[in-house]
Coordinates of C-alpha atoms and ligand atoms in Angstrom, one line a residue:
M1 CA -1.6 -53.4 -27.5
P2 CA -3.2 -51.0 -25.6
K3 CA -1.0 -48.3 -24.0
I4 CA -2.9 -46.8 -21.6
S5 CA -3.3 -47.9 -17.7
I6 CA -5.4 -46.3 -14.5
L7 CA -2.5 -45.4 -12.5
P8 CA -2.2 -46.9 -9.0
E9 CA -3.8 -44.8 -6.2
E10 CA -0.6 -44.4 -4.5
L11 CA 1.2 -42.7 -7.5
I12 CA -2.2 -40.9 -8.0
N13 CA -1.8 -39.8 -4.5
K14 CA 1.7 -38.5 -4.8
I15 CA 0.6 -36.5 -8.1
A16 CA -2.2 -34.9 -6.1
A17 CA 0.3 -33.7 -3.6
G18 CA 2.8 -32.0 -5.6
E19 CA 0.1 -29.8 -6.9
V20 CA -0.9 -28.8 -2.9
I21 CA 2.5 -29.1 -0.9
E22 CA 5.0 -27.2 -2.7
R23 CA 7.4 -26.9 0.8
P24 CA 7.5 -27.3 4.3
A25 CA 4.9 -23.7 4.8
S26 CA 2.6 -25.7 2.2
V27 CA 2.0 -28.4 5.2
I28 CA 1.4 -25.4 7.6
K29 CA -0.9 -23.2 5.5
E30 CA -3.1 -26.3 5.4
L31 CA -2.9 -27.4 9.2
L32 CA -3.8 -24.3 10.0
E33 CA -6.7 -24.2 7.7
N34 CA -8.0 -27.0 9.0
S35 CA -7.6 -26.2 12.6
L36 CA -9.5 -22.6 12.2
D37 CA -12.0 -24.7 10.3
A38 CA -12.7 -26.9 13.5
N39 CA -13.2 -23.6 15.6
A40 CA -9.7 -24.1 17.7
T41 CA -8.8 -21.0 19.6
R42 CA -5.5 -22.3 20.5
I43 CA -3.2 -23.0 17.9
I44 CA 0.4 -24.2 18.4
V45 CA 3.3 -24.7 15.6
E46 CA 6.2 -26.4 16.4
V47 CA 9.0 -27.1 13.6
K48 CA 12.3 -28.9 13.8
D49 CA 15.2 -28.1 11.3
Y50 CA 13.4 -25.6 9.5
G51 CA 10.8 -28.1 8.7
K52 CA 12.7 -30.9 7.4
Q53 CA 12.8 -33.0 10.6
L54 CA 9.3 -31.9 12.1
L55 CA 6.3 -30.3 11.4
K56 CA 3.8 -30.1 14.1
V57 CA 0.2 -28.3 14.8
A58 CA -1.7 -28.9 17.6
D59 CA -5.3 -27.5 18.7
N60 CA -7.6 -27.3 20.7
G61 CA -10.7 -27.5 18.1
E62 CA -13.3 -29.9 17.6
G63 CA -11.4 -32.7 17.5
M64 CA -12.9 -36.3 15.6
E65 CA -14.5 -39.2 15.7
Q66 CA -12.4 -42.2 15.6
E67 CA -14.3 -43.2 12.4
D68 CA -13.8 -39.6 11.0
A69 CA -10.4 -39.6 11.9
G70 CA -9.3 -42.4 9.6
K71 CA -11.5 -41.2 6.7
A72 CA -9.8 -37.8 7.0
L73 CA -6.9 -38.8 5.5
L74 CA -8.2 -40.2 2.4
R75 CA -8.6 -38.5 -0.4
H76 CA -11.6 -36.6 -1.6
A77 CA -13.1 -36.9 2.3
T78 CA -14.6 -33.6 3.5
S79 CA -16.8 -32.8 6.2
K80 CA -16.8 -29.5 4.7
I81 CA -19.1 -29.7 1.8
K82 CA -21.7 -32.0 0.7
D83 CA -23.0 -31.3 -2.6
I84 CA -22.4 -29.0 -5.8
N85 CA -24.4 -26.0 -4.1
D86 CA -22.3 -26.0 -0.8
L87 CA -19.0 -25.8 -3.2
F88 CA -20.4 -22.5 -4.4
A89 CA -20.7 -20.8 -1.3
I90 CA -17.9 -21.7 0.3
Q91 CA -17.3 -20.7 4.1
T92 CA -14.8 -22.7 5.7
L93 CA -10.9 -22.5 4.6
G94 CA -10.8 -26.3 3.1
F95 CA -13.3 -28.0 1.2
R96 CA -11.6 -30.6 -0.9
G97 CA -10.8 -33.1 1.0
E98 CA -7.5 -33.5 -0.4
A99 CA -4.8 -31.9 2.1
L100 CA -4.3 -34.4 4.5
A101 CA -4.1 -37.1 2.0
S102 CA -1.7 -35.3 0.3
I103 CA 0.3 -34.7 3.1
A104 CA 0.2 -38.3 4.3
A105 CA 1.2 -39.5 0.9
V106 CA 4.9 -38.0 1.3
S107 CA 5.7 -38.1 5.0
K108 CA 5.0 -40.1 7.8
L109 CA 1.9 -38.5 9.6
T110 CA 0.7 -38.8 13.4
L111 CA -2.5 -38.1 13.9
T112 CA -3.8 -37.7 17.5
T113 CA -7.3 -36.4 18.1
K114 CA -10.2 -36.3 20.4
P115 CA -13.3 -34.9 20.5
K116 CA -15.6 -32.8 23.0
G117 CA -16.8 -35.0 25.7
A118 CA -14.7 -38.8 24.3
L119 CA -13.2 -40.2 27.1
E120 CA -10.2 -41.4 25.3
G121 CA -8.5 -40.0 22.3
F122 CA -7.6 -41.8 19.2
S123 CA -4.2 -42.0 17.3
L124 CA -3.1 -42.7 13.9
M125 CA 0.4 -43.1 12.1
V126 CA 0.8 -43.5 8.2
E127 CA 3.9 -43.9 6.2
G128 CA 3.8 -42.4 2.4
G129 CA -0.3 -42.9 3.1
I130 CA -0.2 -46.6 4.3
V131 CA -1.2 -46.8 7.7
T132 CA 1.3 -48.5 10.2
N133 CA 0.0 -47.9 13.6
E134 CA -3.3 -46.7 15.5
G135 CA -5.3 -47.2 18.8
I136 CA -6.8 -45.6 21.9
V137 CA -4.8 -43.1 23.7
A138 CA -4.9 -40.1 26.0
A139 CA -5.5 -36.8 24.6
E140 CA -6.4 -33.1 25.3
K141 CA -9.5 -32.3 23.5
G142 CA -8.6 -31.2 19.6
T143 CA -5.9 -32.3 17.1
T144 CA -2.6 -33.0 17.2
I145 CA -0.9 -33.7 13.6
E146 CA 3.0 -34.5 13.4
I147 CA 4.6 -34.6 10.1
E148 CA 8.1 -36.2 10.1
D149 CA 10.7 -36.5 7.2
L150 CA 8.4 -34.4 4.6
F151 CA 9.1 -35.6 0.9
F152 CA 11.4 -38.8 1.9
N153 CA 10.0 -40.6 -0.6
T154 CA 9.8 -38.0 -3.4
P155 CA 13.3 -36.7 -3.4
A156 CA 12.7 -34.5 -6.5
R157 CA 10.6 -32.5 -4.4
K158 CA 12.8 -32.3 -1.6
K159 CA 15.6 -31.4 -4.1
F160 CA 13.3 -28.3 -5.3
L161 CA 13.3 -26.7 -1.4
K162 CA 15.5 -23.2 -1.2
T163 CA 17.8 -22.6 1.9
D164 CA 16.8 -23.7 5.4
A165 CA 16.5 -19.9 5.9
V166 CA 13.8 -19.2 3.2
E167 CA 11.9 -22.1 3.8
L168 CA 11.5 -20.8 7.5
K169 CA 10.6 -17.6 6.3
H170 CA 7.7 -19.3 4.8
I171 CA 6.7 -20.8 7.5
V172 CA 6.9 -17.7 9.6
D173 CA 5.0 -15.9 6.8
V174 CA 2.2 -18.0 6.7
V175 CA 1.5 -18.4 10.6
T176 CA 1.5 -14.8 10.7
Q177 CA -1.0 -14.1 7.9
Y178 CA -3.4 -16.3 10.2
A179 CA -2.4 -14.8 13.4
L180 CA -3.2 -11.3 11.9
I181 CA -6.2 -12.1 10.7
H182 CA -7.7 -14.1 14.2
P183 CA -7.0 -11.8 16.7
Q184 CA -9.5 -14.4 19.1
V185 CA -7.0 -17.2 18.3
S186 CA -4.1 -17.5 20.1
F187 CA -0.9 -18.8 18.0
R188 CA 2.4 -20.1 19.0
L189 CA 5.4 -21.0 16.4
I190 CA 8.7 -22.5 17.6
H191 CA 11.7 -23.9 16.1
E192 CA 14.2 -25.6 18.0
L193 CA 12.7 -24.2 21.3
K194 CA 13.0 -21.1 20.1
E195 CA 9.7 -19.2 20.3
L196 CA 9.5 -16.8 16.6
L197 CA 5.9 -15.9 17.0
N198 CA 3.2 -15.3 20.2
S199 CA -0.3 -14.0 19.5
P200 CA -2.2 -14.4 22.5
S201 CA -6.2 -14.7 21.9
V202 CA -7.4 -11.0 22.4
E203 CA -10.4 -8.7 21.7
D204 CA -9.4 -5.9 19.4
W205 CA -7.5 -5.8 16.3
R206 CA -4.7 -3.5 17.4
S207 CA -3.5 -5.4 20.3
N208 CA -3.2 -8.2 17.7
L209 CA -1.1 -6.3 15.8
A210 CA 0.6 -5.3 18.4
S211 CA 1.8 -9.2 19.3
I212 CA 2.7 -9.8 16.0
Y213 CA 4.0 -6.4 14.8
G214 CA 5.1 -4.6 17.8
V215 CA 3.4 -1.7 19.4
E216 CA 5.3 1.2 17.8
Q217 CA 3.9 0.1 14.6
A218 CA 0.7 -1.0 16.0
K219 CA 0.0 2.2 17.1
E220 CA 0.7 4.1 13.9
L221 CA -1.5 2.4 11.7
L222 CA -5.0 3.8 10.7
E223 CA -8.0 1.9 11.1
V224 CA -9.9 0.9 8.1
Q225 CA -13.9 0.4 8.4
Y226 CA -15.5 0.6 5.4
E227 CA -18.8 -0.7 4.3
N228 CA -20.8 -0.4 0.9
N229 CA -24.6 -0.3 1.4
I230 CA -25.3 -1.1 -2.3
T231 CA -22.8 -3.7 -2.7
G232 CA -23.0 -5.1 0.6
I233 CA -19.2 -5.0 0.0
K234 CA -17.2 -4.6 3.7
V235 CA -13.3 -4.0 4.0
Y236 CA -11.9 -3.9 7.3
G237 CA -8.4 -3.6 8.6
F238 CA -5.1 -1.2 8.9
I239 CA -3.0 0.7 7.1
S240 CA -0.2 2.7 7.3
K241 CA 0.4 6.6 7.4
P242 CA 2.2 7.4 3.9
Y243 CA 5.0 8.9 5.6
D244 CA 5.4 5.4 8.0
A245 CA 5.7 3.2 4.5
R246 CA 8.6 0.6 4.3
N247 CA 11.4 0.1 2.3
D248 CA 9.7 -3.8 1.4
K249 CA 6.7 -5.1 0.8
T250 CA 6.6 -7.6 3.7
M251 CA 3.9 -6.1 5.5
Q252 CA 0.9 -6.3 3.2
S253 CA -1.9 -8.6 3.8
L254 CA -4.8 -9.3 1.5
F255 CA -7.6 -11.3 2.9
V256 CA -11.2 -12.1 1.4
N257 CA -13.5 -13.6 3.9
Q258 CA -10.6 -14.1 6.4
R259 CA -8.5 -16.3 3.8
W260 CA -5.3 -15.3 3.0
I261 CA -5.0 -14.5 -0.7
R262 CA -2.7 -13.0 -3.4
N263 CA -4.0 -10.7 -5.9
E264 CA -1.6 -8.4 -7.7
E265 CA -4.7 -6.2 -9.0
L266 CA -5.9 -5.2 -5.3
T267 CA -2.6 -4.7 -4.3
K268 CA -2.4 -2.2 -7.1
V269 CA -5.9 -0.3 -6.1
V270 CA -4.4 0.1 -2.5
Y271 CA -1.2 1.6 -4.3
D272 CA -3.4 3.6 -6.1
A273 CA -5.5 4.7 -3.2
Y274 CA -2.3 6.2 -1.7
H275 CA -1.7 7.8 -5.1
S276 CA 0.8 10.8 -4.8
L277 CA 1.3 10.3 -1.0
L278 CA 3.8 7.5 -1.0
F279 CA 7.1 8.6 -1.3
V280 CA 9.3 7.0 -4.8
N281 CA 9.7 3.3 -4.1
K282 CA 7.7 2.9 -0.7
H283 CA 5.8 0.7 0.3
P284 CA 2.5 1.0 2.5
V285 CA 1.7 -1.5 5.3
F286 CA -1.7 -2.8 5.1
V287 CA -3.7 -6.1 6.6
L288 CA -7.3 -5.5 4.9
N289 CA -9.7 -8.2 4.7
L290 CA -12.9 -8.2 2.6
T291 CA -16.3 -9.6 3.3
L292 CA -17.6 -11.0 0.2
D293 CA -20.9 -12.9 -0.6
P294 CA -19.1 -16.1 -1.1
T295 CA -21.4 -16.9 -3.7
K296 CA -20.0 -14.3 -5.5
I297 CA -16.5 -15.5 -5.2
D298 CA -14.6 -18.9 -6.6
V299 CA -12.0 -20.0 -4.6
N300 CA -11.8 -23.3 -6.5
V301 CA -9.0 -22.1 -9.1
H302 CA -6.0 -22.8 -7.5
P303 CA -4.8 -25.9 -6.1
T304 CA -3.5 -23.9 -2.8
K305 CA -6.6 -21.6 -2.4
A306 CA -4.2 -18.7 -2.5
E307 CA -5.6 -17.1 -5.7
I308 CA -9.6 -16.7 -6.1
K309 CA -11.8 -15.6 -8.7
I310 CA -13.9 -12.9 -7.8
E311 CA -17.0 -11.7 -9.9
Q312 CA -17.7 -8.2 -8.9
K313 CA -14.3 -7.3 -9.7
K314 CA -14.6 -3.7 -10.3
E315 CA -17.1 -3.0 -7.4
V316 CA -14.4 -4.8 -4.8
A317 CA -11.8 -2.7 -6.5
E318 CA -13.6 0.2 -5.5
A319 CA -14.3 -0.6 -2.4
V320 CA -10.9 -1.2 -1.6
F321 CA -9.9 2.2 -3.2
N322 CA -12.6 4.1 -1.3
A323 CA -11.9 2.7 2.0
V324 CA -7.9 3.2 2.0
R325 CA -8.4 6.5 0.4
E326 CA -11.0 7.7 2.8
T327 CA -9.3 6.7 5.7
L328 CA -6.3 8.2 4.6
R329 CA -8.4 11.3 3.7
K330 CA -9.7 11.4 7.5
N331 CA -7.4 11.2 9.4
D332 CA -4.0 13.4 10.7
L333 CA -1.3 12.2 9.1
L334 CA 1.2 14.6 10.4
P335 CA 4.7 12.8 10.9
V336 CA 6.2 13.5 14.8
M337 CA 9.5 13.5 15.5
D338 CA 10.7 11.0 18.0
F339 CA 13.8 11.6 19.3
Q340 CA 14.5 8.9 21.2
A341 CA 13.5 6.4 18.5
E342 CA 15.9 8.4 16.0
Q343 CA 18.7 7.4 18.2
Q344 CA 17.9 4.4 19.0
L345 CA 17.3 3.0 15.5
T346 CA 20.6 3.2 13.6
F347 CA 18.9 1.2 11.2
G348 CA 16.5 3.9 10.9
T349 CA 18.9 6.4 11.0
V350 CA 20.6 5.0 7.8
L351 CA 17.4 4.6 5.9
K352 CA 16.4 8.5 6.6
K353 CA 19.7 8.9 4.8
E354 CA 18.7 7.1 1.9
D355 CA 15.3 9.2 2.1
N356 CA 17.0 12.1 2.1
K357 CA 19.3 11.7 -0.9
E358 CA 16.6 10.2 -2.4
A359 CA 14.5 13.7 -2.1
Q360 CA 17.6 15.7 -3.0
R361 CA 18.0 13.6 -6.5
E362 CA 14.3 13.9 -7.0
E363 CA 14.8 17.8 -6.5
K364 CA 17.7 17.9 -9.1
R365 CA 16.5 15.6 -11.4
I366 CA 13.6 18.0 -11.6
G367 CA 15.3 21.2 -11.1
A368 CA 18.1 20.1 -13.6
S369 CA 15.7 19.7 -16.5
K370 CA 17.3 21.4 -19.9
Y371 CA 14.2 24.1 -19.3
A372 CA 15.5 24.4 -15.9
F373 CA 14.5 28.0 -15.0
E374 CA 16.0 29.9 -12.1
P375 CA 13.1 32.0 -9.8
S376 CA 13.4 35.7 -10.2
E377 CA 15.5 38.1 -7.8
Q378 CA 11.8 39.0 -7.0
S379 CA 10.4 36.8 -4.3
A380 CA 8.5 34.1 -6.1
L381 CA 4.9 34.3 -4.6
Q382 CA 4.8 38.3 -5.0
V383 CA 1.6 38.6 -6.1
K384 CA -0.5 40.2 -9.1
E385 CA -3.9 39.1 -8.9
S386 CA -4.3 38.8 -12.1
E387 CA -7.1 37.8 -14.1
A388 CA -7.3 34.7 -14.4
V389 CA -10.0 33.1 -16.1
S390 CA -11.5 29.8 -16.8
Y391 CA -10.7 28.5 -20.1
G392 CA -12.6 29.2 -22.7
E393 CA -13.4 32.5 -21.9
E394 CA -12.9 35.6 -24.3
I395 CA -10.9 37.8 -22.2
V396 CA -7.4 39.3 -23.1
P397 CA -5.8 40.9 -20.0
E398 CA -2.5 42.5 -19.7
I399 CA 0.6 40.0 -20.1
T400 CA 1.9 39.3 -16.7
P401 CA 5.3 37.9 -17.4
D402 CA 5.8 37.1 -13.6
F403 CA 4.6 34.6 -11.2
T404 CA 0.8 35.2 -10.9
Y405 CA -1.8 33.0 -8.8
G406 CA -5.0 32.4 -9.7
S407 CA -8.2 33.8 -8.3
P408 CA -7.5 35.9 -5.3
I409 CA -8.1 33.9 -1.9
I410 CA -9.2 35.5 1.1
I411 CA -6.6 34.2 3.9
P412 CA -7.1 35.5 7.5
T413 CA -5.6 38.2 8.6
A414 CA -4.3 37.4 11.8
D415 CA -0.9 35.4 11.8
T416 CA -2.9 32.3 12.9
I417 CA -4.3 29.6 10.6
P418 CA -7.3 28.3 12.2
E419 CA -7.7 24.5 12.7
S420 CA -9.1 23.1 9.5
D421 CA -10.7 19.2 9.3
K422 CA -7.4 18.1 8.3
L423 CA -4.3 20.2 10.3
P424 CA -4.2 21.8 13.4
Q425 CA -4.2 25.4 14.4
L426 CA -0.7 27.0 13.2
R427 CA 1.4 30.3 14.5
L428 CA 3.8 31.1 12.1
L429 CA 6.7 32.1 14.4
G430 CA 8.9 32.6 10.9
Q431 CA 11.5 31.1 8.2
V432 CA 14.5 29.3 9.2
H433 CA 17.3 28.8 6.8
K434 CA 15.3 30.1 3.7
T435 CA 13.8 26.6 4.1
F436 CA 11.9 25.9 6.5
F437 CA 9.0 27.4 8.0
V438 CA 7.9 27.4 11.8
A439 CA 4.9 27.4 13.9
E440 CA 3.4 26.9 16.9
T441 CA 0.8 24.2 16.8
P442 CA -1.3 22.9 20.3
G443 CA 1.4 20.8 21.7
G444 CA 4.0 21.4 20.1
I445 CA 6.1 23.1 16.9
V446 CA 6.2 22.3 13.6
F447 CA 8.4 22.9 11.1
I448 CA 7.3 23.3 7.2
D449 CA 9.3 22.6 4.2
Q450 CA 8.4 25.8 1.9
H451 CA 8.7 24.4 -1.4
V452 CA 7.1 21.3 -0.9
V453 CA 4.2 23.4 0.8
Q454 CA 3.2 24.9 -2.5
E455 CA 4.2 21.6 -4.7
R456 CA 1.1 20.2 -2.6
V457 CA -1.0 23.4 -3.1
L458 CA -0.1 23.7 -6.6
Y459 CA -0.6 20.0 -7.3
E460 CA -3.9 19.8 -6.0
R461 CA -5.5 23.1 -7.1
F462 CA -4.4 22.4 -10.6
M463 CA -6.0 18.5 -10.3
E464 CA -9.2 20.3 -8.9
Q465 CA -9.4 22.7 -11.9
L466 CA -8.6 19.6 -14.3
M467 CA -11.3 17.3 -13.0
N468 CA -13.8 19.7 -13.1
Q469 CA -12.6 20.5 -16.9
K470 CA -11.8 24.2 -15.7
V471 CA -8.2 25.1 -16.0
A472 CA -7.5 28.8 -15.0
V473 CA -5.6 29.8 -18.0
Q474 CA -3.4 33.2 -18.2
N475 CA -3.7 34.7 -21.4
L476 CA -0.8 36.1 -23.3
L477 CA -1.9 39.5 -24.8
R478 CA 1.0 39.0 -27.7
G479 CA 1.3 35.5 -27.3
E480 CA 4.4 33.9 -27.7
V481 CA 6.2 32.1 -30.9
L482 CA 7.6 29.2 -30.5
E483 CA 9.9 27.8 -32.9
L484 CA 9.9 24.1 -32.9
T485 CA 11.5 20.9 -33.8
P486 CA 10.0 18.9 -36.8
V487 CA 9.6 16.4 -33.2
Q488 CA 8.8 18.6 -31.2
K489 CA 5.9 19.7 -33.8
L490 CA 4.8 16.4 -33.9
L491 CA 4.3 16.2 -30.1
V492 CA 2.3 19.2 -29.8
E493 CA -0.1 17.9 -32.8
E494 CA -0.6 15.2 -31.4
N495 CA -1.4 16.4 -27.8
K496 CA -2.9 19.6 -29.3
Q497 CA -6.5 18.7 -27.7
K498 CA -5.1 17.4 -24.3
L499 CA -2.4 20.5 -24.2
K500 CA -5.7 22.7 -24.2
E501 CA -7.4 20.9 -21.4
L502 CA -4.6 21.7 -19.6
G503 CA -4.4 25.2 -20.2
F504 CA -2.1 25.4 -22.7
V505 CA -3.9 27.0 -26.1
L506 CA -1.9 27.0 -29.1
E507 CA -2.2 28.0 -32.4
E508 CA -0.7 27.2 -35.7
F509 CA 1.8 29.9 -37.0
G510 CA 3.8 29.1 -40.2
E511 CA 5.9 26.1 -41.0
N512 CA 7.5 25.0 -37.9
S513 CA 6.4 27.6 -35.6
F514 CA 3.0 27.7 -33.4
V515 CA 1.6 30.7 -31.1
L516 CA 1.2 30.2 -27.3
K517 CA -1.9 32.4 -26.6
A518 CA -2.7 31.1 -23.0
I519 CA -1.2 28.8 -20.2
P520 CA -2.1 27.4 -16.9
T521 CA -2.5 30.5 -14.5
L522 CA -1.3 28.2 -11.7
F523 CA 1.9 27.2 -13.1
G524 CA 2.9 31.2 -14.2
R525 CA 5.6 31.4 -12.1
L526 CA 7.3 29.6 -14.8
Q527 CA 8.0 31.1 -17.9
P528 CA 5.5 30.8 -20.0
Q529 CA 7.7 29.4 -23.1
E530 CA 10.0 27.2 -21.0
L531 CA 6.4 25.8 -19.2
L532 CA 5.3 24.2 -22.5
F533 CA 9.3 23.0 -23.2
E534 CA 8.8 20.9 -20.0
V535 CA 5.7 19.4 -21.1
I536 CA 6.9 18.9 -24.3
S537 CA 10.3 17.4 -22.9
E538 CA 8.7 14.9 -21.2
L539 CA 6.3 14.1 -23.8
H540 CA 9.3 13.1 -26.0
Q541 CA 11.3 11.4 -23.2
H542 CA 8.5 8.9 -22.5
Q543 CA 7.3 8.8 -26.5
N544 CA 3.9 9.0 -24.6
R545 CA 0.8 10.2 -24.6
L546 CA -0.1 12.8 -22.7
E547 CA -2.8 10.9 -20.9
Q548 CA -0.7 8.4 -19.5
I549 CA 1.8 10.5 -18.2
Q550 CA -0.4 13.9 -17.1
E551 CA 0.1 12.9 -13.6
E552 CA 3.8 13.1 -14.0
I553 CA 4.0 16.4 -15.9
I554 CA 1.5 17.9 -13.3
T555 CA 3.9 17.0 -10.8
R556 CA 6.6 18.1 -12.4
M557 CA 5.3 21.3 -13.2
A558 CA 4.2 21.8 -9.6
C559 CA 7.7 21.2 -8.3
R560 CA 9.0 23.5 -11.0
A561 CA 6.7 26.1 -10.0
S562 CA 7.2 25.8 -6.3
V563 CA 9.5 28.2 -4.4
K564 CA 12.6 26.7 -3.6
A565 CA 14.8 26.4 -0.3
G566 CA 16.8 29.4 -0.5
D567 CA 13.9 31.9 -1.4
T568 CA 13.1 34.7 0.9
L569 CA 9.4 35.0 1.8
T570 CA 7.1 37.9 3.3
I571 CA 5.1 36.8 6.2
T572 CA 2.2 37.2 4.4
E573 CA 3.2 34.8 1.6
M574 CA 3.9 32.3 4.0
Q575 CA 0.9 32.6 5.3
R576 CA -1.0 32.6 2.6
L577 CA 0.9 29.1 1.5
L578 CA -0.3 27.5 5.3
Y579 CA -3.7 28.6 4.6
E580 CA -4.1 26.9 1.3
L581 CA -2.3 24.1 2.5
S582 CA -4.9 23.7 5.3
Q583 CA -7.4 24.0 2.9
S584 CA -5.7 21.1 0.9
K585 CA -7.2 17.2 0.7
F586 CA -3.6 15.4 1.5
P587 CA -1.7 18.4 3.4
Y588 CA 1.1 16.2 4.7
T589 CA 3.1 15.3 1.8
C590 CA 3.9 16.5 -1.5
P591 CA 3.1 14.4 -4.8
H592 CA 6.5 12.8 -4.7
G593 CA 5.3 11.4 -1.0
R594 CA 8.2 13.6 0.7
A595 CA 6.7 14.7 4.4
V596 CA 5.1 18.4 4.3
L597 CA 5.5 19.0 8.0
I598 CA 7.1 17.3 10.5
K599 CA 6.2 18.1 14.5
V600 CA 8.1 18.3 17.5
S601 CA 6.3 17.9 20.4
V602 CA 6.0 19.8 23.7
E603 CA 6.7 16.1 25.5
E604 CA 9.8 15.8 23.3
L605 CA 11.3 19.0 24.1
E606 CA 10.9 18.4 27.7
K607 CA 12.3 14.8 27.8
K608 CA 15.0 16.2 25.7
F609 CA 15.5 19.5 28.3
R610 CA 14.9 16.9 31.3
R611 CA 12.0 18.7 32.2
K612 CA 10.1 15.0 33.1
Ligands
ATP1 N1 -7.7 -29.9 13.4 C1 -8.6 -30.8 12.8 N2 -9.7 -30.5 13.7 C2 -10.4 -30.9 13.4 N3 -11.1 -32.0 12.3 C3 -10.1 -32.1 11.2 C4 -9.1 -31.1 11.6 N4 -7.7 -31.5 10.3 C5 -8.7 -32.4 9.2 N5 -10.3 -32.1 9.9 C6 -11.1 -33.3 9.3 O1 -10.7 -34.0 7.9 C7 -11.1 -33.9 7.1 C8 -9.8 -33.7 5.9 O2 -9.3 -33.1 6.1 P1 -8.4 -31.9 4.6 O3 -7.9 -30.8 5.0 O4 -8.0 -33.1 4.1 O5 -9.4 -31.5 3.8 P2 -10.7 -30.2 4.2 O6 -9.7 -29.4 5.0 O7 -11.9 -31.2 4.3 O8 -10.9 -29.7 2.2 P3 -8.9 -29.3 1.9 O9 -8.1 -30.1 1.1 O10 -9.5 -28.1 0.5 O11 -8.0 -28.7 2.9 C9 -11.7 -32.5 7.1 O12 -12.9 -32.5 6.4 C10 -12.0 -32.6 8.8 O13 -13.1 -33.1 8.8
MG2 MG1 -8.2 -28.8 5.2

């Protein structure tokens, strides 16, 4: 006897609903998308009992004719695409004609709609996919859809819902995302008479962000505006300054053609662009919309349309990277101390303390490495201009066991570091606690962490040399003989070429020995062999190849080779560091993301002294 039978329509619909409608928030997502596709400018979302009792979306969009309203609830019924060509150039959020049918199959749905110019509206009630009532009603232009008793006929699905709070959070999240990307549309979200979100229609993006994320946050975000003329890819949105990064990832939104998407790869690209500017375990805020050619993306790969396939993957990643990187490069990222905010935000203060601990741990971790090296009595920056040469030249200068600082840098002699395209003018006033420099700047004073300054400077200068394959090396006249353990020897041998690129020239010398002939000049403050052992121990720890941990090694070398808190510096040394900082690309944070400078504005001081 044949065993295969075609499933009844009702069951098919329930199965389809299982894919699209996972939880109350999925309903809201689909309904919002429909309202936006209908060009609504005002959308009100109402929820009762965390979505279990009622989910209601009312819009002032185009509305539907009576005949269309009936069809809207059928599967595969859509006004948005007509043929296969449309499918591959989707301009709307919906296109499958499946959402309403799916929702209707697992709930009690009431649809009320009135198109422009019609005298009366039309209403339709459906229970588990079956029409129970319909008729003419009085209505405003637009469409209202009410969902009661979601999953009343699919108890298994209902059982899998998370806690009320979690389900509500998902709803808030969906509405927030669509409100973020549509400044001109007004959104309200109400739960049990409580307004959870109110984002009025505004012209500009920043005001829109302010109504969703708060004025303080919105004020600090940097605008991203990027377009690649060749690929036509556009990136627009807002990102946070590295120092304003958060402890969680909740304020991160990616959109493609105003469709909210999740994309791990692109998210990673954003992090990469922040690279070396973010503090450990900190997460940037970003709201980015990518405008891509709709024929070059495929939205039809996932039932909830939250994932998409991008044809020009590489180009898109590059555009996102450049957009974020350029924005960070061209903006003033100087953190400003806001006494009032610090006082008010007790929560914030706690976090600050955490940061602090984290920072100390970081310094300790690096400082306490096995090959720790105490800075010499003599000031670490006492510079003997060494004959640094580019790698490959055959010059053997005198041994300079002390710190040397590479090619001479001409710094202005006056005590003021002129404004650069990154940093404002700085007039050095001195050093406090052997830890911070203090400088006057237009509109306030700036505190600068001496260790962090040098870390940033060394890191960038070394990176630049490495990129240009011109690491300046300091030749060691007699060389240093290194006794290596078999494991160390193996590590050196395996990574010899890469070590050479980093500025470590080694020659084999007997069984387990090597002669260290040259080291990278920039890190010359450390004893040559300690510097190399530092690298080797890092290689050992990570059981890794050098290319993969090169960054980490350079960051560590920069940290170790930098002056520490407690080192006394002369005015000239401080000047020099500040000048170098003013020339660096990202002068605001160390490679681990700690702030280099913090500004206290005159305004704040005036407030504190009650002058204003
Ligand atoms: N709020 C609304 N205003 C006006 N028309 C609507 C609204 N909601 C739905 N419609 C109409 O009903 C149709 C069916 O909606 P449904 O969400 O089921 O499918 P879709 O949006 O076309 O595709 P998808 O399943 O991908 O969402 C839509 O194509 C649209 O014509
Ligand atoms: Mg839809």
